[in-house]
Coordinates of C-alpha atoms and ligand atoms in Angstrom, one line a residue:
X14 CA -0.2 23.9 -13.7
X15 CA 2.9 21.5 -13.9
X16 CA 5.6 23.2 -14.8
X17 CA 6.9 20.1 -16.9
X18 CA 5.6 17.2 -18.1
X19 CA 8.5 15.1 -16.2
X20 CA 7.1 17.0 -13.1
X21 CA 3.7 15.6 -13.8
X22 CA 4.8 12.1 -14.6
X23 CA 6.8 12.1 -11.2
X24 CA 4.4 13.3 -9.0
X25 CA 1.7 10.6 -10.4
X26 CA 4.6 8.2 -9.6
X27 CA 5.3 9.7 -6.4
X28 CA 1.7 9.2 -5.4
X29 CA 1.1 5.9 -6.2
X30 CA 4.6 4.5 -4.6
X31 CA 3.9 4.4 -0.9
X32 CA 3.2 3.2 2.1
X33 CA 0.8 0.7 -0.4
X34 CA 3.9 -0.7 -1.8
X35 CA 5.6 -0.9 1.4
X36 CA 3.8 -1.3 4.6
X37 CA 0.8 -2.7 3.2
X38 CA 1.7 -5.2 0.0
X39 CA 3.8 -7.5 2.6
X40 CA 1.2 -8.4 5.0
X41 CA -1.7 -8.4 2.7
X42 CA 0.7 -10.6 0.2
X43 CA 1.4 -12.8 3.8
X44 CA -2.3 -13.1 4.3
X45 CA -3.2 -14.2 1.0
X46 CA -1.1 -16.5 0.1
X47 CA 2.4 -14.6 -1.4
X48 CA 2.7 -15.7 -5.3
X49 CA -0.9 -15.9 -5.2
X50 CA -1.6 -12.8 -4.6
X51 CA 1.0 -11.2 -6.6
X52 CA -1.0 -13.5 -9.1
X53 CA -4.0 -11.6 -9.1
X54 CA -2.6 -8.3 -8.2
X55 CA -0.8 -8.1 -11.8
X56 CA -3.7 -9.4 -13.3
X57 CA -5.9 -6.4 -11.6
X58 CA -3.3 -4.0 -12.4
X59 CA -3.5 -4.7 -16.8
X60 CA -7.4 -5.9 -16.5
X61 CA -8.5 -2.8 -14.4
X62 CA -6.0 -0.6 -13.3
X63 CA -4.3 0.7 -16.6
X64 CA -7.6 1.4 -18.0
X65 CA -9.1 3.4 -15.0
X66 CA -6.1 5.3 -14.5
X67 CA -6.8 6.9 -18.1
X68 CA -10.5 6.9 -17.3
X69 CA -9.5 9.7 -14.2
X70 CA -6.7 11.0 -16.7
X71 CA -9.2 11.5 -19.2
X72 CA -11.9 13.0 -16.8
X73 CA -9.3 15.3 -14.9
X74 CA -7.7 16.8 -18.5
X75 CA -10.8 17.1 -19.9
X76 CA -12.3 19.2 -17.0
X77 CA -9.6 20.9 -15.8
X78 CA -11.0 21.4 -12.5
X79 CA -10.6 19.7 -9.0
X80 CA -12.2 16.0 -9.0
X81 CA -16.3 17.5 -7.7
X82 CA -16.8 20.1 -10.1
X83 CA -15.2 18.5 -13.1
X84 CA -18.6 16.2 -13.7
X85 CA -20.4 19.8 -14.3
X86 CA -17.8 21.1 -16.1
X87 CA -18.3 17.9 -18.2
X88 CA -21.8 18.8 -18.8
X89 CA -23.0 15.4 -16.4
X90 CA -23.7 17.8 -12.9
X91 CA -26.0 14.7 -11.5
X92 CA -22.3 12.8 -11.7
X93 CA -20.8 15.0 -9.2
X94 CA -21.4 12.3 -6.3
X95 CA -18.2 10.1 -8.2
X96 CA -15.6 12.9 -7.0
X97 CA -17.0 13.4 -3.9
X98 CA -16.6 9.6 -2.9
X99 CA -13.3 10.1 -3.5
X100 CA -12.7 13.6 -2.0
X101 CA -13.9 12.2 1.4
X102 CA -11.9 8.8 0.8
X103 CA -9.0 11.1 0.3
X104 CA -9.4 12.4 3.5
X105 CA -10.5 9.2 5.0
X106 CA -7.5 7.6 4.3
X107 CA -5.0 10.3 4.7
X108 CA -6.1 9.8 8.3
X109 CA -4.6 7.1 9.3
X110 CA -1.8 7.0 6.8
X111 CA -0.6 9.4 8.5
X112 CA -0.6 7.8 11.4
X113 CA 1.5 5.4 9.8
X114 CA 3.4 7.9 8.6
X115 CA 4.3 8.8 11.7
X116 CA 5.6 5.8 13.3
X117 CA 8.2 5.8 10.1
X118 CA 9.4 9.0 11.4
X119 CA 9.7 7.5 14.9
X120 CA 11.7 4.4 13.3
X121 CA 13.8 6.7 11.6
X122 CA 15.0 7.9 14.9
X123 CA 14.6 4.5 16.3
X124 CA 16.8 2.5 13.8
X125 CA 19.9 4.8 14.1
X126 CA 19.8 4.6 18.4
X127 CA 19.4 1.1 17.7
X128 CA 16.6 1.6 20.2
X129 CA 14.1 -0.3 17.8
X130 CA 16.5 -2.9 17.4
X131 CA 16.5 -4.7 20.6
X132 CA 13.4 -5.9 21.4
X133 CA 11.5 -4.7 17.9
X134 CA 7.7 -6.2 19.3
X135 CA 8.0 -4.4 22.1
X136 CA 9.2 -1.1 20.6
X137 CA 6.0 -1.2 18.5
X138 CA 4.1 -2.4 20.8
X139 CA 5.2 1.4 22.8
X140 CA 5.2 3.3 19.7
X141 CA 2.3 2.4 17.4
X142 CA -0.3 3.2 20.2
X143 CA -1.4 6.1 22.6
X144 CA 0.3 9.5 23.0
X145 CA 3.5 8.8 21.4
X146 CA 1.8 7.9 18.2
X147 CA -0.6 11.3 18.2
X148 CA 2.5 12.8 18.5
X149 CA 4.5 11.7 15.4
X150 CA 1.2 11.3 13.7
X151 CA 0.7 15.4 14.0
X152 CA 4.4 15.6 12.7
X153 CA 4.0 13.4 9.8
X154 CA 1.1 15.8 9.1
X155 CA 2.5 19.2 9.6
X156 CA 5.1 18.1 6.9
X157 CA 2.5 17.1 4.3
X158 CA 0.6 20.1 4.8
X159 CA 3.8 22.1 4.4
X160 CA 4.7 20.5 0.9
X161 CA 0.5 21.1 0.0
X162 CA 0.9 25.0 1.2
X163 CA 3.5 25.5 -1.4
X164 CA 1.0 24.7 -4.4
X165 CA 1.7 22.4 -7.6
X166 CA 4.7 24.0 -8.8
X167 CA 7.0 25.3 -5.8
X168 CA 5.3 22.2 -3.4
X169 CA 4.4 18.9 -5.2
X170 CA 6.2 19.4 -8.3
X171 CA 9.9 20.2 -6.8
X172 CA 9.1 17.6 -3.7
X173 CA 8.2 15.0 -5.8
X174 CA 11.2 15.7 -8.6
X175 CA 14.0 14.9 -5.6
X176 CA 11.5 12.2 -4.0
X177 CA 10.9 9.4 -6.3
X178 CA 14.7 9.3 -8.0
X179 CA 15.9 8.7 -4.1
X180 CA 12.9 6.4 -3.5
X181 CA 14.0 4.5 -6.9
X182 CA 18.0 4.7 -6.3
X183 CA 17.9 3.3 -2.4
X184 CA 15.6 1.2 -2.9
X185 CA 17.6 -1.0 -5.2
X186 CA 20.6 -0.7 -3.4
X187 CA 18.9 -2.1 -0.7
X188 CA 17.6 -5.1 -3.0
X189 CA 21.1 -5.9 -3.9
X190 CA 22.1 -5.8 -0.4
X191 CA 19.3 -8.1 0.9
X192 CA 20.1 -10.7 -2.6
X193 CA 23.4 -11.2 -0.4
X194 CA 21.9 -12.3 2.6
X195 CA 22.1 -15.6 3.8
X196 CA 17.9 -17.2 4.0
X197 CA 16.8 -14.7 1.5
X198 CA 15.5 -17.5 -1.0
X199 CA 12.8 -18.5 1.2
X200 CA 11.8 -14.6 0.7
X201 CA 11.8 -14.8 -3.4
X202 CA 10.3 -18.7 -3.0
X203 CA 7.4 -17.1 -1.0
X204 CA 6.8 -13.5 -3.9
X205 CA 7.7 -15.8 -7.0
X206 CA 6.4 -19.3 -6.3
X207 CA 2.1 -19.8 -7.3
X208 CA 0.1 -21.9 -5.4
X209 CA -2.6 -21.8 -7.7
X210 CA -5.1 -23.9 -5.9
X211 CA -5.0 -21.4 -2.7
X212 CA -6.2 -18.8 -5.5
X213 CA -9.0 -20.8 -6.7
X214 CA -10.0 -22.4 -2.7
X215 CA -10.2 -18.9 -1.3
X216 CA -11.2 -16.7 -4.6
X217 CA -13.6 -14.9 -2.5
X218 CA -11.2 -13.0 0.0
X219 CA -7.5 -13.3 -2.0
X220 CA -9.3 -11.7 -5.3
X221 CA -10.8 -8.8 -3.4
X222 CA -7.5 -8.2 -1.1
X223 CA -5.6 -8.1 -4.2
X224 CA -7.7 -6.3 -6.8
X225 CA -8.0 -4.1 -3.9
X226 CA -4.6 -3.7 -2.9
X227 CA -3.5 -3.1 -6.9
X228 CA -5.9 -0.1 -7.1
X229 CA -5.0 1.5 -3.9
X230 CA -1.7 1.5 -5.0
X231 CA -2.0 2.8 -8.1
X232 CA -3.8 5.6 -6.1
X233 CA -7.2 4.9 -8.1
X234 CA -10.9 5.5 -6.7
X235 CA -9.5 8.6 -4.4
X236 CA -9.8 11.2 -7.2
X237 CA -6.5 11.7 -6.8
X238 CA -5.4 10.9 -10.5
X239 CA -8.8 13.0 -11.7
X240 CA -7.1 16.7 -9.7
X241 CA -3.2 15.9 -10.9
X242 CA -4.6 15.5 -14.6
X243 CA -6.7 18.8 -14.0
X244 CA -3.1 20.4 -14.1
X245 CA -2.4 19.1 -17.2
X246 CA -1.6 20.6 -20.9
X247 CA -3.2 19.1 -24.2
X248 CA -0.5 17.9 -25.6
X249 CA 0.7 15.5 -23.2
X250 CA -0.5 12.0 -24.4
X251 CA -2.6 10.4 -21.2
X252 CA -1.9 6.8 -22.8
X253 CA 2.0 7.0 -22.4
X254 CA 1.9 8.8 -19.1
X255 CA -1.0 5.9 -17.4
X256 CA 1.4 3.1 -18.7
X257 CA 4.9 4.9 -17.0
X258 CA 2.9 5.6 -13.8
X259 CA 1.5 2.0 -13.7
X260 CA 4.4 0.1 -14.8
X261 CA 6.8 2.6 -12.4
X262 CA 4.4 1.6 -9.7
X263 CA 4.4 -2.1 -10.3
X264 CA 7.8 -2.6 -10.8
X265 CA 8.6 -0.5 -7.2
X266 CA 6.2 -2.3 -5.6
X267 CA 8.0 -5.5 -7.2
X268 CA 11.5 -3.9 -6.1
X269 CA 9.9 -3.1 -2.5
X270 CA 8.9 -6.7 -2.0
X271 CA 12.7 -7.9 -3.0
X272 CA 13.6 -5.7 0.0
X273 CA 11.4 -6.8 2.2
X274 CA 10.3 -10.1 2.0
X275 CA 13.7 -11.7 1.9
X276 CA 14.5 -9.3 5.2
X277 CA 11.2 -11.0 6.6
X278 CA 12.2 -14.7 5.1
X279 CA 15.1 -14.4 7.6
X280 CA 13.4 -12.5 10.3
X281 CA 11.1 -15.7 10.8
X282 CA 13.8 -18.7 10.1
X283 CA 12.5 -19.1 6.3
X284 CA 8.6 -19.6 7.1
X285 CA 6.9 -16.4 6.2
X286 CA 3.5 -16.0 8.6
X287 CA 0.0 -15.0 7.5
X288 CA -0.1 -12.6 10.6
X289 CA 1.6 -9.5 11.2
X290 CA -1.3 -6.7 9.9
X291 CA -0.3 -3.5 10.3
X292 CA 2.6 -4.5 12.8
X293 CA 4.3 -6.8 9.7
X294 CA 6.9 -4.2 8.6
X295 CA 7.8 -2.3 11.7
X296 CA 8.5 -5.8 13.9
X297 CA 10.2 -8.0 10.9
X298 CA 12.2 -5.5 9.2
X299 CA 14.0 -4.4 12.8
X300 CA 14.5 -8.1 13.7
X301 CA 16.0 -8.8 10.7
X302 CA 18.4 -5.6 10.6
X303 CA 19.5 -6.9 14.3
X304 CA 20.3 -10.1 13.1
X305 CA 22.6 -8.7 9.9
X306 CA 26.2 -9.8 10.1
X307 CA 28.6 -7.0 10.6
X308 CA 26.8 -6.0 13.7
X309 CA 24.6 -3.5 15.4
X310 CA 26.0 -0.7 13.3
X311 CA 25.2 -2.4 9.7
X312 CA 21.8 -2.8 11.1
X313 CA 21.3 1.0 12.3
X314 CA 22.5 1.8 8.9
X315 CA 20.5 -0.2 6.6
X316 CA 17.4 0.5 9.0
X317 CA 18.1 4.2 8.8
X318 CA 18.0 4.1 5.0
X319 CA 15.3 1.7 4.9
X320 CA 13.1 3.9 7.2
X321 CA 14.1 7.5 5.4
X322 CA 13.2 5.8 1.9
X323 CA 9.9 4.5 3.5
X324 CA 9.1 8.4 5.0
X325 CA 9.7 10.0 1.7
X326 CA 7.5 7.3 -0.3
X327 CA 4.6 8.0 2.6
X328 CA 5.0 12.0 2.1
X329 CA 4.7 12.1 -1.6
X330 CA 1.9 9.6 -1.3
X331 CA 0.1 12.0 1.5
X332 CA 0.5 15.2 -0.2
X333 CA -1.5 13.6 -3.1
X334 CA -4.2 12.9 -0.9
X335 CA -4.2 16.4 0.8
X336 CA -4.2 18.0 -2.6
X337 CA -7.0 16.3 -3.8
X338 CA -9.4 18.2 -0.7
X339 CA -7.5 21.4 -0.6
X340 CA -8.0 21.5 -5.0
X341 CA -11.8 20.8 -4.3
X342 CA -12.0 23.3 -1.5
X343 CA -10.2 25.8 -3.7
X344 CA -11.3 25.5 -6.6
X345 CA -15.2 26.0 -5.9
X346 CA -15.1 28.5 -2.8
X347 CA -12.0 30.2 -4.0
X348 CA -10.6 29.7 -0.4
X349 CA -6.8 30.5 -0.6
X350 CA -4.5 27.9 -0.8
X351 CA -2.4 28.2 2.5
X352 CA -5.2 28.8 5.5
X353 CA -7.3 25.6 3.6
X354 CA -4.3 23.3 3.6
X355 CA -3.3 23.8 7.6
X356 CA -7.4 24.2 7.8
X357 CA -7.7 20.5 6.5
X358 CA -4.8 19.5 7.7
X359 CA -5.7 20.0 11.5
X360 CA -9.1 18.2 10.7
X361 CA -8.0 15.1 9.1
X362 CA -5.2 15.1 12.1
X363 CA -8.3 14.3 14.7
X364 CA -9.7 12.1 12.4
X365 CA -6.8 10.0 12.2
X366 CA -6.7 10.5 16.6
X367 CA -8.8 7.0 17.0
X368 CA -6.1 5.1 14.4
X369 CA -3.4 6.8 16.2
X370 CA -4.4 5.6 19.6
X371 CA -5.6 2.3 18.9
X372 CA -4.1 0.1 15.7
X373 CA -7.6 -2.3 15.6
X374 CA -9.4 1.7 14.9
X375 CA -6.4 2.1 12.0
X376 CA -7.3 -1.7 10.6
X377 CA -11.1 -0.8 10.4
X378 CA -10.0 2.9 8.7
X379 CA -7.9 0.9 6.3
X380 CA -10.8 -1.6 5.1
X381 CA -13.3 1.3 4.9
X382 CA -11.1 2.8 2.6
X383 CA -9.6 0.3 0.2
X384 CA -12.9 -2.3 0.8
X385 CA -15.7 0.2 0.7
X386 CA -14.6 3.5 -0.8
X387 CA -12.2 2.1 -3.1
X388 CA -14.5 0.1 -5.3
X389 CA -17.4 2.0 -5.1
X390 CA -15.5 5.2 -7.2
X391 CA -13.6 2.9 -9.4
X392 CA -16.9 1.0 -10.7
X393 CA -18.8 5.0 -10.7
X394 CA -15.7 6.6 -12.9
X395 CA -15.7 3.5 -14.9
X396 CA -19.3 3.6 -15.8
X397 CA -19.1 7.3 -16.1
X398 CA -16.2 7.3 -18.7
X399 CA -17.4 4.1 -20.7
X400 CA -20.8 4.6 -21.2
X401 CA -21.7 8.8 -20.4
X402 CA -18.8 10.3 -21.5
X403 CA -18.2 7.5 -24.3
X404 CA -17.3 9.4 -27.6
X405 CA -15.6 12.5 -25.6
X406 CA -13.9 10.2 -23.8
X407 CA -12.1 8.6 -26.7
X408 CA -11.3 12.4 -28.3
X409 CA -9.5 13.5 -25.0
X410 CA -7.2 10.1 -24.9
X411 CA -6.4 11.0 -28.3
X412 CA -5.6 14.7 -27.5
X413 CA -1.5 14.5 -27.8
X414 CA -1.2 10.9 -28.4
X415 CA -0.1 9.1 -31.8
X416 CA -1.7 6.1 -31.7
X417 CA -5.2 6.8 -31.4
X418 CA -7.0 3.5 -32.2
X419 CA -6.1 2.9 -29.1
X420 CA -8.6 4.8 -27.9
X421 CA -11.5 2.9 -29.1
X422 CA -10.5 -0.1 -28.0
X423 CA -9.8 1.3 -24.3
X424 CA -13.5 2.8 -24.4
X425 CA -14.9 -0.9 -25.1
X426 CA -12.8 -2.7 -22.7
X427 CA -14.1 0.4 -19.9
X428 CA -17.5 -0.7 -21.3
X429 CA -17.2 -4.8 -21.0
X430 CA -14.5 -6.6 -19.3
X431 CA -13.3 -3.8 -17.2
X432 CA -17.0 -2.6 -16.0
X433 CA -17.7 -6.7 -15.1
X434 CA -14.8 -6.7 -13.6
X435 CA -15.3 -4.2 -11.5
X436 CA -19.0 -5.1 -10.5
X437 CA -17.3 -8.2 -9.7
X438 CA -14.9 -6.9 -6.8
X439 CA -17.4 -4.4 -5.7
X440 CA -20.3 -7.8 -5.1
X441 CA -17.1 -9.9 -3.6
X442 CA -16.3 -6.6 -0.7
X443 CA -19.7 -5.9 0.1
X444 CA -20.3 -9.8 0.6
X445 CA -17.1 -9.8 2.9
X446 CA -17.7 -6.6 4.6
X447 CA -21.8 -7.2 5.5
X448 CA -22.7 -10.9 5.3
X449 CA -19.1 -12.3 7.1
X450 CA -18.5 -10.3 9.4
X451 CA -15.9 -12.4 11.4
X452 CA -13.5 -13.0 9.1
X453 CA -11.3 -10.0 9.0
X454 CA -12.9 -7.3 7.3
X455 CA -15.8 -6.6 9.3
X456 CA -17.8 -3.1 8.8
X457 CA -18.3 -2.7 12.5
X458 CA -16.2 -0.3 14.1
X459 CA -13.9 -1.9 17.0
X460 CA -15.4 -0.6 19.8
Ligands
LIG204 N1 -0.9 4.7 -3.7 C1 -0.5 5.1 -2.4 C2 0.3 4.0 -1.8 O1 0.5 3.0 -2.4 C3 -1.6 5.4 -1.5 C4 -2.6 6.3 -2.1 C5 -3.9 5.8 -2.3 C6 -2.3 7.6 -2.4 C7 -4.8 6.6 -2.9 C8 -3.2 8.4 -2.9 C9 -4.5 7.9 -3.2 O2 0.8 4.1 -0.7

């Protein structure tokens, strides 16, 4: 159990500001379009993500038991299939997040030499791929399953308590830093500025990315919001807790793109590109700290901040992830908690060997996950909340809260707009996944 409800409220935070909000919101927000994107995103975020996040609060508190077994404990056994999508998702993506993970750790090392500084393609170029990304991958990993061994209160809880304040305070700084760059308008122009006609010309591959990119962030679809609930007391009100997690989330992710985009507005001479992919972070934001005035050792600096604000964001992120397999694993074959997390831990570690070794096998991990995975759960806990659960639904949001009509109007919007929206996205990634296979999510594997 969470010690406090703080604890809970920061750990939710902790796992939904990540390497989402960092590595992956600037070149998915690149390829779609910037404003555009952020556009849609937002839109996602109040239309879909605010009211699933309650729908796995709601199923999590309710059970109290790890994301599989709480659709029995619910009385709905056949339902069981929704948490395990989004057990193995869990453990899907914390493959290759790791992997990114790791290459943070090696930039953390890298930006103080100054190393990944002078020539920042071809230091990712050496680093992202092969051996010497196993390697940091396996360290990223080892430290996540270290926080996990620890258990809710003495691992996540304490972790995440120190995490997301630093996360929070550095992360501004570093805002107000890049606000005093010369070039950084063009970065604001790009986040702030709508093109709406680029929405509406490519609706069918900027709604997805960003509908997408808004859930994964909020750590939706991956039962991970289900197993933190499932440590949860009655009195806490879900409502109030969903809205701080989501609007903490958004408004990082916000304070993350006012670091780095204006970093990669000067990086590229004002004309932010649609390329980059997973590379977008880890070339632009060195090239721009080696062009900072004051010198190579303002940029070490900043970079070595940057980097250590990035790692911390990734671990709280990945210890989520972890938690949610070692809860199931746990919970239902009573394995103890210790010999299960370095158990998984090592498992997921090969898993994530192909992303580690190659970055087009970390690419197709990535769409898998946020494409495939992703929407399937959210439109199955969706349905399951909306219309099986349906009047105990709308008595657990109400547990602790004091404004329950609320409640009965969140049921309704489950049922209608948010279900239709949902369908939606889920139609629009299977089209782009199976019937297009060329234009950038593909489901064939890169072999
Ligand atoms: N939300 C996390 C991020 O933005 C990633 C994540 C997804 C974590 C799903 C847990 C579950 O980086």
């Amino acid at each position: 159990m969470w010690a406090t409800r703080i604890g809970f409220i920061l750990a939710a935070i902790g796992s939904a500001v990540g390497l989402g909000n960092i590595w992956r919101f600037p070149f998915q927000a690149s390829a779609n379009g910037g404003a555009a994107f952020l556009t849609v995103y937002l839109a996602a975020v109040l239309v879909i993500g605010i009211p699933a996040i309650l729908a796995e609060f709601v199923i999590g508190r309710r059970a109290k038991t790890s994301a599989i077994g709480a659709f029995s404990k619910l009385g709905r056994p056949r339902w069981w299939f929704v948490g395990a999508i989004g057990v193995v998702a869990a453990g899907w993506t914390l493959s290759y997040y790791s992997v990114i993970g790791g290459w943070v750790i090696r930039y953390i090392v890298g930006a103080t030499t100054g190393a990944a500084l002078a020539d920042p393609g071809t230091y990712f170029g050496t680093v992202s791929v092969g051996i010497e990304s196993v390697v940091v991958h396996a360290l990223f990993m080892l430290l996540t399953v270290g926080i996990v061994a620890f258990g809710i209160e003495d691992g996540i809880e304490l972790a995440t308590k120190f995490m997301v304040p630093s996360i929070v305070v550095l992360l501004l700084g570093l805002a107000v830093y890049a606000f005093t760059l010369e070039g950084a308008g063009a970065g604001y122009d790009f986040l702030f500025t709508a093109d709406f006609g680029a929405i509406v010309d490519n609706a069918g591959t900027v709604i997805p990315a960003a509908v997408g990119q808004a859930l994964f962030s909020l750590s939706l679809g991956y039962s991970v919001m289900i197993t933190y609930a499932s440590y949860l007391g009655k009195d806490d009100s879900l409502l109030s807790d969903g809205l701080t997690v989501a609007v903490a989330n958004t408004g990082v992710g916000i304070l993350a793109g006012l670091v780095v985009l204006p970093l990669l507005a000067i990086q590229s001479g004002g004309e932010i590109s649609a390329e980059g992919g997973p590379g977008a972070v880890f070339v632009a934001i060195p090239t721009a700290l080696a062009e900072l005035p004051g010198g190579s050792v303002v940029g070490q600096a900043v970079g070595f901040v940057f980097f250590a604000v990035v790692l911390v964001a990734a671990l709280s992120s990945a210890i989520s992830l972890l938690e949610t397999v070692v809860a199931y694993l746990v919970d239902n074959y009573g394995f103890a908690r210790l010999p299960t997390a370095v158990g998984l831990g090592a498992g997921i570690f090969l898993l994530g060997v192909p992303s580690a070794w190659d970055t087009a096998w970390l690419t197709w991990f990535d769409n898998i996950s946020v494409a495939l995975f992703l929407p399937l759960a959210v439109l199955f806990v969706v349905l399951f909340v909306g219309w099986v659960l349906g009047a105990d639904a709308v008595a657990e949001l109400r547990e602790g809260s004091n404004s329950p009509g609320i409640a009965t109007v969140w049921l309704w919007a489950l049922r209608t707009v948010v279900l239709v929206a949902v369908i939606g996205v889920v139609a629009l990634n299977l089209y782009d996944l199976f019937l297009v296979p060329d234009e950038g999510t593909y489901f064939v594997p890169p072999l």
